[in-house]
PDB file of C-alpha atoms in Angstrom:
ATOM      1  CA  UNK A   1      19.684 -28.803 -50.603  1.00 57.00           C
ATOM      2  CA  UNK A   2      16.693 -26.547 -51.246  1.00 74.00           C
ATOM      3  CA  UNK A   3      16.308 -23.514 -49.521  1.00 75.00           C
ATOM      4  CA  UNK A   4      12.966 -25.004 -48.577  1.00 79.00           C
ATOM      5  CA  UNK A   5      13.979 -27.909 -46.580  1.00 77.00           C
ATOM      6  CA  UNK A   6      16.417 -26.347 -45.103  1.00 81.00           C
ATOM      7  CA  UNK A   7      13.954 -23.824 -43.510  1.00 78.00           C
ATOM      8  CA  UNK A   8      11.455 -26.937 -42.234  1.00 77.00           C
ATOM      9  CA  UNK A   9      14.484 -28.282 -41.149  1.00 76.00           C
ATOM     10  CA  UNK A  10      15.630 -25.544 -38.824  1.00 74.00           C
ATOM     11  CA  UNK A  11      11.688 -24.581 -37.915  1.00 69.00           C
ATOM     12  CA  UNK A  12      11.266 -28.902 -36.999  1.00 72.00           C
ATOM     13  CA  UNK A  13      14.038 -28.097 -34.228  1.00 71.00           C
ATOM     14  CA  UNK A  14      13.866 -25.046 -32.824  1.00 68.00           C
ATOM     15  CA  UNK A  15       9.898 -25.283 -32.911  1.00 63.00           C
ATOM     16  CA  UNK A  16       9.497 -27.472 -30.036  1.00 60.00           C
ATOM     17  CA  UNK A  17      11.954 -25.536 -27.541  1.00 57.00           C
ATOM     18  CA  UNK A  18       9.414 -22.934 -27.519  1.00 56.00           C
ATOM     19  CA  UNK A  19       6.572 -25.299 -26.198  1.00 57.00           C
ATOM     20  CA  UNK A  20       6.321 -25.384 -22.742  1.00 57.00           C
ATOM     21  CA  UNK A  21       6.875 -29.041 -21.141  1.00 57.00           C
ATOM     22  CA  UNK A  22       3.289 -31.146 -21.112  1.00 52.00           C
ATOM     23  CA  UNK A  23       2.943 -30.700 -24.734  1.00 53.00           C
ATOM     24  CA  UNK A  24       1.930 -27.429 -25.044  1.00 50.00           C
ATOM     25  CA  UNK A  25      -0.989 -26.750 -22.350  1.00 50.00           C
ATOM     26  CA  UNK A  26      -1.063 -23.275 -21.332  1.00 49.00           C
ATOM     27  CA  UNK A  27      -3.533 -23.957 -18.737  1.00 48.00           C
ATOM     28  CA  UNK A  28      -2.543 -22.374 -15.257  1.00 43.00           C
ATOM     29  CA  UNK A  29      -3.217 -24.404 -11.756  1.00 40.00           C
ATOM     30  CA  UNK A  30      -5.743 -23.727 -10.244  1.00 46.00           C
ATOM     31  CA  UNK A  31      -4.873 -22.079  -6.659  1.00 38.00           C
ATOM     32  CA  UNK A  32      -6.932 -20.442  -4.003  1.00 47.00           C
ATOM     33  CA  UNK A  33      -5.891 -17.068  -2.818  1.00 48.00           C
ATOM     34  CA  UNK A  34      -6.716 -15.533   0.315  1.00 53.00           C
ATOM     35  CA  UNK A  35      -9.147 -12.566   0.591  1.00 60.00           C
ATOM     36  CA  UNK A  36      -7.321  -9.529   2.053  1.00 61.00           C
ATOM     37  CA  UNK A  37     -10.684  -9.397   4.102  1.00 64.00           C
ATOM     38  CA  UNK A  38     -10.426 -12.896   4.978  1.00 68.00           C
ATOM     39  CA  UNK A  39      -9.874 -14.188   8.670  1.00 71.00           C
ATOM     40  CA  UNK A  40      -6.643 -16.380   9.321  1.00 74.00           C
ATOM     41  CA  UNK A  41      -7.609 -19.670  11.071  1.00 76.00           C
ATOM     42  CA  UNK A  42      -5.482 -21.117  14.472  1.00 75.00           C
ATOM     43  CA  UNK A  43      -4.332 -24.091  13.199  1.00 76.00           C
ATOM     44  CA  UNK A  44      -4.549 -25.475  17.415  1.00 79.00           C
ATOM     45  CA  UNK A  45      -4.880 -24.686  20.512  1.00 82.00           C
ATOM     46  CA  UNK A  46      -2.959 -21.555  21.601  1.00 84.00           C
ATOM     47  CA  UNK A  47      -2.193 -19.381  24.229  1.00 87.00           C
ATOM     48  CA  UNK A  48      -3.349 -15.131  23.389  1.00 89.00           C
ATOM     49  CA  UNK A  49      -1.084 -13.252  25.937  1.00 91.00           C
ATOM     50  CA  UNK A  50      -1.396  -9.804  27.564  1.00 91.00           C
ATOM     51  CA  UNK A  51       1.890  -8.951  25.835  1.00 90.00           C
ATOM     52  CA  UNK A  52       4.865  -9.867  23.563  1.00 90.00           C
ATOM     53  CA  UNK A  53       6.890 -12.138  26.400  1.00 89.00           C
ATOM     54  CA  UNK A  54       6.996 -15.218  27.071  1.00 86.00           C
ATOM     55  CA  UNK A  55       6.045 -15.332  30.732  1.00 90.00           C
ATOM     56  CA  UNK A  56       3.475 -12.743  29.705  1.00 91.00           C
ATOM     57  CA  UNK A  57       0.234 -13.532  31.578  1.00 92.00           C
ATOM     58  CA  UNK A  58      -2.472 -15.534  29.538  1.00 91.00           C
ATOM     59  CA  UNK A  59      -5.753 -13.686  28.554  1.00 89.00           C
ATOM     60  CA  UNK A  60      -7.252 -16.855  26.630  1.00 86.00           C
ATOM     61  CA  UNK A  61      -6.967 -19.954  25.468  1.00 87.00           C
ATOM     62  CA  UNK A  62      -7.834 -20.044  21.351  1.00 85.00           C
ATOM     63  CA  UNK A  63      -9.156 -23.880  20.165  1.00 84.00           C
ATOM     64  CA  UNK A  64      -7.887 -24.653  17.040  1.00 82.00           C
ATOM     65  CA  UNK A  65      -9.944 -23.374  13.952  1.00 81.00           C
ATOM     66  CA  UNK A  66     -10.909 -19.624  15.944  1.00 82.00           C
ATOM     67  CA  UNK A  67     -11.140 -16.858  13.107  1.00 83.00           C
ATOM     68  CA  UNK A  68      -8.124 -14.570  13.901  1.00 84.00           C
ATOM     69  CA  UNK A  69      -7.757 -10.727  12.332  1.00 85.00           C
ATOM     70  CA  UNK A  70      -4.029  -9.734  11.859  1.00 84.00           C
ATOM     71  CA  UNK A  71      -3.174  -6.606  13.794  1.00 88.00           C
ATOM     72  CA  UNK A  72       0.900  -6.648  13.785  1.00 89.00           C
ATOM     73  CA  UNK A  73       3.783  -8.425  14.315  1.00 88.00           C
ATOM     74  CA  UNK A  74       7.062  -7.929  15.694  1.00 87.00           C
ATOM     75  CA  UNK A  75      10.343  -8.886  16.331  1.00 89.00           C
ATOM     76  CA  UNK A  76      11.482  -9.507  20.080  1.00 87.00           C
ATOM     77  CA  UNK A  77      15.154  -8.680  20.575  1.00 87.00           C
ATOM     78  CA  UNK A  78      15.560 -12.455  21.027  1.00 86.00           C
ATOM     79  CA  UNK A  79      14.542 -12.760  17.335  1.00 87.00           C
ATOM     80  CA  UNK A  80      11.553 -14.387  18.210  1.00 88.00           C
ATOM     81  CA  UNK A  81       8.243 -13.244  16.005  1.00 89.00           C
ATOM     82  CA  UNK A  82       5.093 -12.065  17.625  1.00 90.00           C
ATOM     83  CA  UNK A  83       1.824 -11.513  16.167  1.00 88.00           C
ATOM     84  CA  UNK A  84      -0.849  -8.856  17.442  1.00 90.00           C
ATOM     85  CA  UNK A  85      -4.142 -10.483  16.668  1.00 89.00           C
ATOM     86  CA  UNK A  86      -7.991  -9.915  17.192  1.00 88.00           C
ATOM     87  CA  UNK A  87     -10.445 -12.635  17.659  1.00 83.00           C
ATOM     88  CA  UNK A  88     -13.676 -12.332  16.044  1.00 74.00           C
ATOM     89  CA  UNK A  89     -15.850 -12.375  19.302  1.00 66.00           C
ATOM     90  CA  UNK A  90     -16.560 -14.658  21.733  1.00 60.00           C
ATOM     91  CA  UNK A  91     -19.948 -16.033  23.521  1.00 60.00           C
ATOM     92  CA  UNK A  92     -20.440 -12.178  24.661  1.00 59.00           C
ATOM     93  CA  UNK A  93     -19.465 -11.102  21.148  1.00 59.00           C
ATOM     94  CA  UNK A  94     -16.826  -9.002  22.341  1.00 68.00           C
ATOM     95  CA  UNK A  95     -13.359  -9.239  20.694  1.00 71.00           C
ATOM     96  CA  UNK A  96     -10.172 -10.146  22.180  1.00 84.00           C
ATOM     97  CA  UNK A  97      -6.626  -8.657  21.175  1.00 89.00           C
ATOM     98  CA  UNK A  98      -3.746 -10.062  22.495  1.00 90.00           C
ATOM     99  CA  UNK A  99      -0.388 -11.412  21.310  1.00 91.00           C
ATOM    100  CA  UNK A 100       0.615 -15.278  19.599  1.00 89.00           C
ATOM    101  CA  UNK A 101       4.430 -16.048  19.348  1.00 84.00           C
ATOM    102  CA  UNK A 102       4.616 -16.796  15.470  1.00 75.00           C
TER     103      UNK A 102
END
């Protein structure tokens, strides 16, 4: 066999091992990332307490879809997470910190 065929031969099967499954589209997905700047959302209603406990006393009630800024979070001894959060201001504009169980 020529030295030729031999070389189509080996580049025929290894060549498509090397394309990525779909038949070679590179293209990415698209995805939407989230702004480091960007408020999280409540995703319903919730309860912002005065502290990290349970039986902690209420401060507000959040409706579902209230901007939220991060503060902290934090592990009860319990193992139970707890997330420090700010709203973004209510009627008065003021804003309201106070603590979510994650």
């Amino acid at each position: 066999m020529d030295w030729r065929w031999t070389w189509v031969l080996g580049l025929a099967l290894i060549g498509p091992a090397a394309l990525p499954a779909g038949g070679g589209e590179r293209r990415q997905p698209e995805l939407r990332r989230r702004q480091a700047r960007e408020p999280l959302l409540t995703t319903g209603a919730a309860s912002l307490k005065a502290s990290p406990r349970r039986h902690a006393p209420v401060l507000a009630q959040l409706e579902a879809g209230e901007p939220l800024e991060l503060v902290r979070s934090w592990w009860s001894p319990s193992g139970r997470r707890w997330l420090q959060v700010q709203t973004a201001g209510g009627p008065a504009g003021l804003a309201r910190r106070g603590w979510l169980a994650g």
